[in-house]
Amino acid sequence: MIDNNYDLIIIGGGSGGISIAREATKLGKKVCIIEQSLIGGTCVNLGCIPKKIMWLASMVFNNCINASKYGIQINSYELNWTDLITSRQEYINGIHEHYCSQFQELGIMIINGSAKFFGNDSIKVNNQIYHGKDIVIATGSKPNIPNIIGKELGITSDDFFNLDKQPKDLIIVGGGYIGVELACILNYLGCKVTLVIRKDVILSSFDKETSLKLQENMERNNILIYKNTEVSSLNKDGEYIKVHLKGESQAIHASVVLWAVGRDPNLENLDLEKAKVSIDNKGFIKIDEYQKTSNANIYAVGDVTDRAALTPVAVKAGNYLARYLSKKEKFPFKLDNVPSVIFAHPPFASVGINEEQARQQGKSIEVYKNEFMSIGAKLEKSQIKSFIKLIVCKETGQVLGCHILGNGADEAIQGFSIAIDLGLTMDELKKSVPIHPTFAEELVLI
């Protein structure tokens, strides 16, 4: 007889769910993961990993364009979209194989199917009932699509990673993470890109001045940005899609329209009410400081909660929860100074509070900043500018936030994140010897 009883059932095989499963199994728990799609979730299949590969490809393509500025003659180069997608998928397949091998080695059961709560401690999948002493909801998020006429004519970021040919031109609706990254990537790959944003500056949750510097770079790279407007409707016009904007008399058009207007918690069809799991007014699962829901034996991690929707946050939360459930942690889960990177051109990295947050909190601050052009930008005559900004407590000299824009920012921010966590002051920063010539030296010389 099959034993359908587990110490821990995890609904969702993305980054958060996998981190819980691996850590909990190592701590002696009998664990199963229920996943209705591909293991690895959004990050591996439709997010971080394929996005980063496309970003790297766009960098290589742009390097080919600028090769002659460095005395390198390339007689012929072109983008083969099919070959790029094939290489990308081969890399992702390798991750899938690694996970499957690791799960088998650790004894983690994988159940493919759609999960529904059957009660406080039971899940129904494929007409089978599974019981768990504890259950974790880690089903991630799904793209939001605005409820307007013609919405079905647009694609989502999920759909983008399934395109079998390169779009020659496209309109991206949304100025957040996804919209900005895809706009920059496709622009560098030779597409004509238009971006439509609701506010006057992209990335509204980030430091506004640094976001504006990136936006100006995007416009220098010939990305057309419509600001302070929204899409009112779409309609088909031959091979193009017409996009009607509020406040604009003329419609704009492109062969592809991509919705990048946020993501929503993926909670449909779970029957949460049967497990008495509460959600908040934004649609997220309510959790306490230990990630426990309104049901004492059910927990939630990742994008279904109102924490930062970042893979490393979900992984940290998962590792913590596994240890908490195994009595290895007794303190509440807390994350301060979460670093983040926008893989734009150039990348924009951030950690700590921004200037707007500091002033809203009534902090007495000093702002250090520097705008400059890198060696590469000058050689390539690109007019793309780098920017560095530090938010510093006036009384103590402690660095409260770091916001950097430029090639290398995505790597430099990790070390700075550690330094800020350890209470770095400007006096200590000034004692460091810079590495010359680098982008990161500007952080020391600022």
Short mmCIF file of N, CA and C in Angstrom, two decimals, residues 283-431:
data_model
loop_
_atom_site.label_atom_id
_atom_site.label_comp_id
_atom_site.label_asym_id
_atom_site.label_seq_id
_atom_site.Cartn_x
_atom_site.Cartn_y
_atom_site.Cartn_z
N GLY A 283 -4.45 40.35 -2.25
CA GLY A 283 -4.47 39.01 -2.82
C GLY A 283 -3.34 38.11 -2.36
N PHE A 284 -2.48 38.60 -1.44
CA PHE A 284 -1.38 37.80 -0.91
C PHE A 284 -1.84 36.98 0.30
N ILE A 285 -1.18 35.88 0.54
CA ILE A 285 -1.46 35.09 1.73
C ILE A 285 -0.93 35.82 2.95
N LYS A 286 -1.75 35.94 3.96
CA LYS A 286 -1.32 36.57 5.21
C LYS A 286 -0.41 35.63 5.98
N ILE A 287 0.75 36.12 6.39
CA ILE A 287 1.67 35.32 7.19
C ILE A 287 2.16 36.13 8.37
N ASP A 288 2.62 35.44 9.40
CA ASP A 288 3.22 36.13 10.54
C ASP A 288 4.74 36.16 10.38
N GLU A 289 5.44 36.54 11.43
CA GLU A 289 6.90 36.69 11.33
C GLU A 289 7.64 35.36 11.22
N TYR A 290 6.88 34.24 11.38
CA TYR A 290 7.48 32.91 11.20
C TYR A 290 7.00 32.26 9.90
N GLN A 291 6.29 33.06 9.08
CA GLN A 291 5.74 32.62 7.79
C GLN A 291 4.56 31.68 7.91
N LYS A 292 3.96 31.70 9.09
CA LYS A 292 2.78 30.88 9.35
C LYS A 292 1.53 31.61 8.88
N THR A 293 0.61 30.88 8.26
CA THR A 293 -0.66 31.46 7.81
C THR A 293 -1.67 31.44 8.94
N SER A 294 -2.92 31.74 8.62
CA SER A 294 -3.99 31.70 9.61
C SER A 294 -4.30 30.28 10.06
N ASN A 295 -3.79 29.30 9.33
CA ASN A 295 -3.86 27.89 9.74
C ASN A 295 -2.51 27.53 10.36
N ALA A 296 -2.53 27.08 11.59
CA ALA A 296 -1.28 26.87 12.35
C ALA A 296 -0.33 25.86 11.72
N ASN A 297 -0.80 25.00 10.84
CA ASN A 297 0.06 23.99 10.23
C ASN A 297 0.36 24.26 8.76
N ILE A 298 -0.03 25.45 8.30
CA ILE A 298 0.20 25.79 6.90
C ILE A 298 1.03 27.08 6.84
N TYR A 299 2.06 27.06 5.99
CA TYR A 299 3.00 28.17 5.86
C TYR A 299 3.03 28.63 4.41
N ALA A 300 3.62 29.78 4.17
CA ALA A 300 3.73 30.30 2.80
C ALA A 300 5.06 31.03 2.63
N VAL A 301 5.68 30.85 1.46
CA VAL A 301 6.92 31.57 1.14
C VAL A 301 6.89 32.04 -0.31
N GLY A 302 7.72 33.02 -0.60
CA GLY A 302 7.89 33.47 -1.98
C GLY A 302 6.84 34.47 -2.41
N ASP A 303 6.53 34.46 -3.71
CA ASP A 303 5.70 35.49 -4.32
C ASP A 303 4.23 35.44 -3.92
N VAL A 304 3.80 34.38 -3.24
CA VAL A 304 2.42 34.34 -2.75
C VAL A 304 2.26 35.19 -1.50
N THR A 305 3.38 35.64 -0.92
CA THR A 305 3.36 36.52 0.25
C THR A 305 3.73 37.94 -0.19
N ASP A 306 3.53 38.88 0.71
CA ASP A 306 3.82 40.28 0.37
C ASP A 306 5.26 40.67 0.70
N ARG A 307 6.20 39.74 0.52
CA ARG A 307 7.62 40.05 0.66
C ARG A 307 8.18 40.40 -0.72
N ALA A 308 9.42 40.87 -0.74
CA ALA A 308 10.05 41.20 -2.02
C ALA A 308 10.02 39.99 -2.95
N ALA A 309 9.52 40.20 -4.16
CA ALA A 309 9.36 39.11 -5.12
C ALA A 309 10.68 38.84 -5.84
N LEU A 310 11.64 38.31 -5.10
CA LEU A 310 12.97 38.01 -5.62
C LEU A 310 13.34 36.58 -5.27
N THR A 311 13.98 35.89 -6.20
CA THR A 311 14.35 34.50 -5.97
C THR A 311 15.20 34.31 -4.70
N PRO A 312 16.25 35.12 -4.48
CA PRO A 312 17.06 34.92 -3.27
C PRO A 312 16.26 35.09 -1.97
N VAL A 313 15.24 35.96 -2.00
CA VAL A 313 14.39 36.13 -0.82
C VAL A 313 13.59 34.87 -0.56
N ALA A 314 13.03 34.29 -1.62
CA ALA A 314 12.27 33.04 -1.48
C ALA A 314 13.16 31.91 -0.99
N VAL A 315 14.39 31.85 -1.50
CA VAL A 315 15.33 30.80 -1.09
C VAL A 315 15.70 30.96 0.39
N LYS A 316 16.01 32.19 0.80
CA LYS A 316 16.33 32.45 2.21
C LYS A 316 15.16 32.09 3.11
N ALA A 317 13.96 32.49 2.68
CA ALA A 317 12.76 32.20 3.45
C ALA A 317 12.53 30.69 3.55
N GLY A 318 12.79 29.98 2.45
CA GLY A 318 12.62 28.53 2.45
C GLY A 318 13.59 27.83 3.38
N ASN A 319 14.85 28.23 3.32
CA ASN A 319 15.86 27.63 4.20
C ASN A 319 15.53 27.89 5.66
N TYR A 320 15.10 29.13 5.95
CA TYR A 320 14.72 29.47 7.32
C TYR A 320 13.55 28.60 7.78
N LEU A 321 12.52 28.50 6.94
CA LEU A 321 11.33 27.77 7.35
C LEU A 321 11.62 26.29 7.61
N ALA A 322 12.46 25.69 6.76
CA ALA A 322 12.83 24.29 6.99
C ALA A 322 13.49 24.10 8.34
N ARG A 323 14.36 25.03 8.69
CA ARG A 323 15.04 24.96 9.98
C ARG A 323 14.09 25.27 11.14
N TYR A 324 13.18 26.18 10.94
CA TYR A 324 12.20 26.51 11.98
C TYR A 324 11.31 25.30 12.27
N LEU A 325 10.85 24.65 11.22
CA LEU A 325 9.98 23.47 11.38
C LEU A 325 10.73 22.29 11.99
N SER A 326 12.06 22.32 11.90
CA SER A 326 12.89 21.26 12.48
C SER A 326 13.47 21.68 13.83
N LYS A 327 12.92 22.76 14.39
CA LYS A 327 13.33 23.27 15.72
C LYS A 327 14.78 23.75 15.74
N LYS A 328 15.31 24.14 14.57
CA LYS A 328 16.67 24.64 14.48
C LYS A 328 16.72 26.17 14.51
N GLU A 329 15.56 26.80 14.35
CA GLU A 329 15.45 28.25 14.42
C GLU A 329 14.33 28.61 15.37
N LYS A 330 14.54 29.61 16.20
CA LYS A 330 13.47 30.04 17.10
C LYS A 330 13.15 31.52 16.97
N PHE A 331 14.02 32.27 16.26
CA PHE A 331 13.79 33.70 16.09
C PHE A 331 12.98 33.96 14.82
N PRO A 332 12.24 35.05 14.77
CA PRO A 332 11.46 35.38 13.57
C PRO A 332 12.34 35.57 12.35
N PHE A 333 11.76 35.33 11.18
CA PHE A 333 12.48 35.52 9.92
C PHE A 333 12.54 37.01 9.60
N LYS A 334 13.72 37.49 9.32
CA LYS A 334 13.90 38.91 9.03
C LYS A 334 15.01 39.09 8.00
N LEU A 335 14.73 39.94 7.04
CA LEU A 335 15.74 40.27 6.03
C LEU A 335 15.83 41.78 5.90
N ASP A 336 17.02 42.32 6.12
CA ASP A 336 17.25 43.74 5.93
C ASP A 336 18.18 43.94 4.73
N ASN A 337 18.07 45.10 4.11
CA ASN A 337 19.02 45.47 3.05
C ASN A 337 19.12 44.42 1.95
N VAL A 338 17.98 44.07 1.38
CA VAL A 338 17.97 43.07 0.30
C VAL A 338 18.50 43.72 -0.98
N PRO A 339 19.61 43.21 -1.55
CA PRO A 339 20.13 43.78 -2.80
C PRO A 339 19.30 43.33 -3.99
N SER A 340 19.27 44.15 -5.02
CA SER A 340 18.55 43.78 -6.24
C SER A 340 19.27 44.38 -7.44
N VAL A 341 19.05 43.74 -8.58
CA VAL A 341 19.69 44.19 -9.83
C VAL A 341 18.66 44.21 -10.95
N ILE A 342 18.63 45.29 -11.69
CA ILE A 342 17.87 45.36 -12.93
C ILE A 342 18.86 45.09 -14.06
N PHE A 343 18.69 43.99 -14.77
CA PHE A 343 19.61 43.65 -15.86
C PHE A 343 19.22 44.44 -17.11
N ALA A 344 19.49 45.73 -17.01
CA ALA A 344 19.27 46.65 -18.13
C ALA A 344 20.61 46.87 -18.83
N HIS A 345 20.64 47.84 -19.72
CA HIS A 345 21.91 48.25 -20.34
C HIS A 345 22.10 49.74 -20.11
N PRO A 346 22.97 50.13 -19.18
CA PRO A 346 23.77 49.25 -18.32
C PRO A 346 22.94 48.78 -17.12
N PRO A 347 23.43 47.75 -16.38
CA PRO A 347 22.69 47.27 -15.22
C PRO A 347 22.59 48.30 -14.09
N PHE A 348 21.51 48.21 -13.35
CA PHE A 348 21.21 49.10 -12.24
C PHE A 348 21.09 48.24 -10.99
N ALA A 349 21.95 48.48 -10.00
CA ALA A 349 21.96 47.67 -8.78
C ALA A 349 21.70 48.55 -7.57
N SER A 350 21.05 47.97 -6.56
CA SER A 350 20.63 48.76 -5.42
C SER A 350 20.61 47.91 -4.15
N VAL A 351 20.95 48.54 -3.03
CA VAL A 351 20.80 47.89 -1.72
C VAL A 351 20.59 48.98 -0.68
N GLY A 352 19.78 48.67 0.33
CA GLY A 352 19.49 49.65 1.37
C GLY A 352 18.40 50.61 0.96
N ILE A 353 18.25 51.69 1.72
CA ILE A 353 17.16 52.63 1.44
C ILE A 353 17.57 53.64 0.38
N ASN A 354 16.57 54.15 -0.33
CA ASN A 354 16.85 55.19 -1.32
C ASN A 354 16.61 56.57 -0.72
N GLU A 355 16.90 57.60 -1.49
CA GLU A 355 16.81 58.96 -0.96
C GLU A 355 15.39 59.31 -0.55
N GLU A 356 14.41 58.91 -1.35
CA GLU A 356 13.02 59.23 -1.03
C GLU A 356 12.60 58.56 0.28
N GLN A 357 12.97 57.31 0.47
CA GLN A 357 12.62 56.60 1.70
C GLN A 357 13.28 57.26 2.91
N ALA A 358 14.53 57.63 2.76
CA ALA A 358 15.26 58.25 3.88
C ALA A 358 14.58 59.55 4.31
N ARG A 359 14.18 60.36 3.35
CA ARG A 359 13.55 61.64 3.69
C ARG A 359 12.15 61.43 4.27
N GLN A 360 11.41 60.43 3.73
CA GLN A 360 10.09 60.12 4.27
C GLN A 360 10.17 59.64 5.72
N GLN A 361 11.27 58.95 6.04
CA GLN A 361 11.47 58.46 7.41
C GLN A 361 12.04 59.52 8.34
N GLY A 362 12.28 60.72 7.81
CA GLY A 362 12.78 61.82 8.61
C GLY A 362 14.24 61.70 9.00
N LYS A 363 15.00 60.92 8.24
CA LYS A 363 16.42 60.74 8.56
C LYS A 363 17.22 61.95 8.10
N SER A 364 18.22 62.30 8.88
CA SER A 364 19.14 63.36 8.50
C SER A 364 20.26 62.71 7.68
N ILE A 365 20.31 63.02 6.39
CA ILE A 365 21.23 62.30 5.50
C ILE A 365 22.11 63.25 4.70
N GLU A 366 23.20 62.67 4.22
CA GLU A 366 24.04 63.30 3.21
C GLU A 366 24.00 62.40 1.99
N VAL A 367 23.96 62.99 0.82
CA VAL A 367 23.91 62.23 -0.42
C VAL A 367 25.20 62.46 -1.20
N TYR A 368 25.90 61.37 -1.47
CA TYR A 368 27.12 61.42 -2.28
C TYR A 368 26.80 60.82 -3.65
N LYS A 369 27.17 61.50 -4.71
CA LYS A 369 26.87 60.96 -6.03
C LYS A 369 27.89 61.42 -7.06
N ASN A 370 27.96 60.64 -8.12
CA ASN A 370 28.91 60.94 -9.19
C ASN A 370 28.39 60.36 -10.49
N GLU A 371 28.37 61.16 -11.52
CA GLU A 371 28.01 60.69 -12.86
C GLU A 371 29.25 60.78 -13.75
N PHE A 372 29.50 59.74 -14.52
CA PHE A 372 30.72 59.71 -15.32
C PHE A 372 30.53 58.78 -16.51
N MET A 373 31.46 58.82 -17.43
CA MET A 373 31.45 57.91 -18.57
C MET A 373 32.60 56.92 -18.42
N SER A 374 32.30 55.66 -18.64
CA SER A 374 33.33 54.62 -18.53
C SER A 374 34.28 54.69 -19.71
N ILE A 375 35.41 54.00 -19.58
CA ILE A 375 36.38 53.94 -20.69
C ILE A 375 35.70 53.40 -21.94
N GLY A 376 34.94 52.31 -21.75
CA GLY A 376 34.26 51.68 -22.89
C GLY A 376 33.28 52.61 -23.57
N ALA A 377 32.50 53.33 -22.76
CA ALA A 377 31.51 54.25 -23.34
C ALA A 377 32.19 55.33 -24.17
N LYS A 378 33.33 55.83 -23.69
CA LYS A 378 34.04 56.87 -24.43
C LYS A 378 34.63 56.33 -25.73
N LEU A 379 35.21 55.12 -25.65
CA LEU A 379 35.77 54.52 -26.86
C LEU A 379 34.68 54.26 -27.90
N GLU A 380 33.52 53.82 -27.42
CA GLU A 380 32.43 53.46 -28.32
C GLU A 380 31.60 54.68 -28.74
N LYS A 381 31.91 55.84 -28.12
CA LYS A 381 31.16 57.07 -28.41
C LYS A 381 29.65 56.86 -28.26
N SER A 382 29.28 56.17 -27.20
CA SER A 382 27.88 55.78 -27.01
C SER A 382 27.05 56.79 -26.24
N GLN A 383 27.72 57.70 -25.50
CA GLN A 383 27.04 58.68 -24.65
C GLN A 383 26.30 58.05 -23.47
N ILE A 384 26.53 56.76 -23.23
CA ILE A 384 25.90 56.10 -22.08
C ILE A 384 26.68 56.46 -20.82
N LYS A 385 25.96 56.92 -19.81
CA LYS A 385 26.60 57.41 -18.59
C LYS A 385 26.39 56.45 -17.42
N SER A 386 27.41 56.36 -16.58
CA SER A 386 27.33 55.60 -15.34
C SER A 386 27.01 56.56 -14.20
N PHE A 387 26.45 56.00 -13.12
CA PHE A 387 26.02 56.85 -12.01
C PHE A 387 26.14 56.07 -10.71
N ILE A 388 26.67 56.74 -9.69
CA ILE A 388 26.82 56.13 -8.37
C ILE A 388 26.24 57.07 -7.33
N LYS A 389 25.48 56.52 -6.39
CA LYS A 389 24.83 57.34 -5.37
C LYS A 389 24.82 56.61 -4.03
N LEU A 390 25.31 57.28 -2.99
CA LEU A 390 25.30 56.72 -1.64
C LEU A 390 24.44 57.59 -0.73
N ILE A 391 23.63 56.93 0.09
CA ILE A 391 22.81 57.61 1.09
C ILE A 391 23.48 57.36 2.44
N VAL A 392 23.86 58.43 3.12
CA VAL A 392 24.69 58.31 4.33
C VAL A 392 24.02 59.07 5.49
N CYS A 393 24.02 58.43 6.67
CA CYS A 393 23.50 59.07 7.87
C CYS A 393 24.44 60.22 8.26
N LYS A 394 23.90 61.44 8.39
CA LYS A 394 24.72 62.61 8.67
C LYS A 394 25.37 62.52 10.05
N GLU A 395 24.67 61.95 11.03
CA GLU A 395 25.18 61.90 12.40
C GLU A 395 26.28 60.87 12.59
N THR A 396 26.08 59.67 12.03
CA THR A 396 27.02 58.56 12.29
C THR A 396 27.97 58.28 11.14
N GLY A 397 27.63 58.76 9.94
CA GLY A 397 28.45 58.45 8.78
C GLY A 397 28.18 57.07 8.20
N GLN A 398 27.20 56.36 8.77
CA GLN A 398 26.90 55.01 8.28
C GLN A 398 26.23 55.07 6.90
N VAL A 399 26.67 54.18 6.02
CA VAL A 399 26.08 54.11 4.68
C VAL A 399 24.76 53.35 4.79
N LEU A 400 23.68 54.02 4.39
CA LEU A 400 22.33 53.44 4.52
C LEU A 400 21.82 52.87 3.21
N GLY A 401 22.37 53.35 2.09
CA GLY A 401 21.90 52.87 0.80
C GLY A 401 22.93 53.11 -0.29
N CYS A 402 22.93 52.22 -1.27
CA CYS A 402 23.87 52.31 -2.39
C CYS A 402 23.09 52.02 -3.67
N HIS A 403 23.19 52.91 -4.64
CA HIS A 403 22.44 52.80 -5.89
C HIS A 403 23.41 53.10 -7.04
N ILE A 404 23.67 52.10 -7.85
CA ILE A 404 24.73 52.23 -8.86
C ILE A 404 24.24 51.78 -10.23
N LEU A 405 24.65 52.50 -11.23
CA LEU A 405 24.25 52.26 -12.61
C LEU A 405 25.49 52.23 -13.48
N GLY A 406 25.73 51.10 -14.13
CA GLY A 406 26.90 51.00 -14.99
C GLY A 406 27.31 49.56 -15.20
N ASN A 407 28.09 49.30 -16.23
CA ASN A 407 28.58 47.94 -16.47
C ASN A 407 29.46 47.51 -15.30
N GLY A 408 29.10 46.41 -14.68
CA GLY A 408 29.80 45.93 -13.49
C GLY A 408 29.01 46.15 -12.22
N ALA A 409 27.94 46.95 -12.29
CA ALA A 409 27.14 47.24 -11.10
C ALA A 409 26.52 45.96 -10.53
N ASP A 410 26.13 45.05 -11.41
CA ASP A 410 25.48 43.81 -10.97
C ASP A 410 26.40 42.94 -10.12
N GLU A 411 27.70 43.02 -10.36
CA GLU A 411 28.65 42.24 -9.56
C GLU A 411 29.13 43.04 -8.34
N ALA A 412 29.31 44.34 -8.50
CA ALA A 412 29.85 45.17 -7.41
C ALA A 412 28.90 45.25 -6.22
N ILE A 413 27.60 45.15 -6.46
CA ILE A 413 26.64 45.38 -5.39
C ILE A 413 26.68 44.29 -4.32
N GLN A 414 27.09 43.08 -4.67
CA GLN A 414 27.08 42.00 -3.67
C GLN A 414 28.01 42.31 -2.51
N GLY A 415 29.24 42.73 -2.82
CA GLY A 415 30.17 43.06 -1.76
C GLY A 415 29.71 44.27 -0.96
N PHE A 416 29.12 45.23 -1.63
CA PHE A 416 28.64 46.42 -0.93
C PHE A 416 27.47 46.07 -0.01
N SER A 417 26.66 45.10 -0.43
CA SER A 417 25.54 44.65 0.40
C SER A 417 26.04 44.10 1.73
N ILE A 418 27.10 43.31 1.67
CA ILE A 418 27.69 42.75 2.91
C ILE A 418 28.21 43.88 3.78
N ALA A 419 28.87 44.84 3.16
CA ALA A 419 29.45 45.96 3.91
C ALA A 419 28.37 46.78 4.62
N ILE A 420 27.26 47.04 3.93
CA ILE A 420 26.17 47.79 4.54
C ILE A 420 25.55 47.00 5.70
N ASP A 421 25.39 45.69 5.52
CA ASP A 421 24.88 44.85 6.60
C ASP A 421 25.77 44.93 7.85
N LEU A 422 27.07 45.10 7.62
CA LEU A 422 28.02 45.16 8.74
C LEU A 422 28.21 46.57 9.29
N GLY A 423 27.42 47.52 8.77
CA GLY A 423 27.46 48.88 9.32
C GLY A 423 28.54 49.77 8.76
N LEU A 424 28.91 49.59 7.51
CA LEU A 424 29.97 50.38 6.87
C LEU A 424 29.74 51.89 7.04
N THR A 425 30.80 52.61 7.37
CA THR A 425 30.74 54.07 7.44
C THR A 425 31.56 54.67 6.30
N MET A 426 31.33 55.96 6.04
CA MET A 426 32.09 56.63 5.00
C MET A 426 33.57 56.71 5.35
N ASP A 427 33.90 56.87 6.62
CA ASP A 427 35.32 56.90 7.02
C ASP A 427 36.00 55.59 6.68
N GLU A 428 35.30 54.48 6.95
CA GLU A 428 35.87 53.16 6.62
C GLU A 428 35.99 52.98 5.12
N LEU A 429 35.00 53.46 4.39
CA LEU A 429 35.03 53.35 2.94
C LEU A 429 36.23 54.11 2.36
N LYS A 430 36.49 55.30 2.90
CA LYS A 430 37.58 56.12 2.40
C LYS A 430 38.95 55.51 2.66
N LYS A 431 39.02 54.61 3.64
CA LYS A 431 40.29 53.95 3.96
C LYS A 431 40.64 52.86 2.95
#
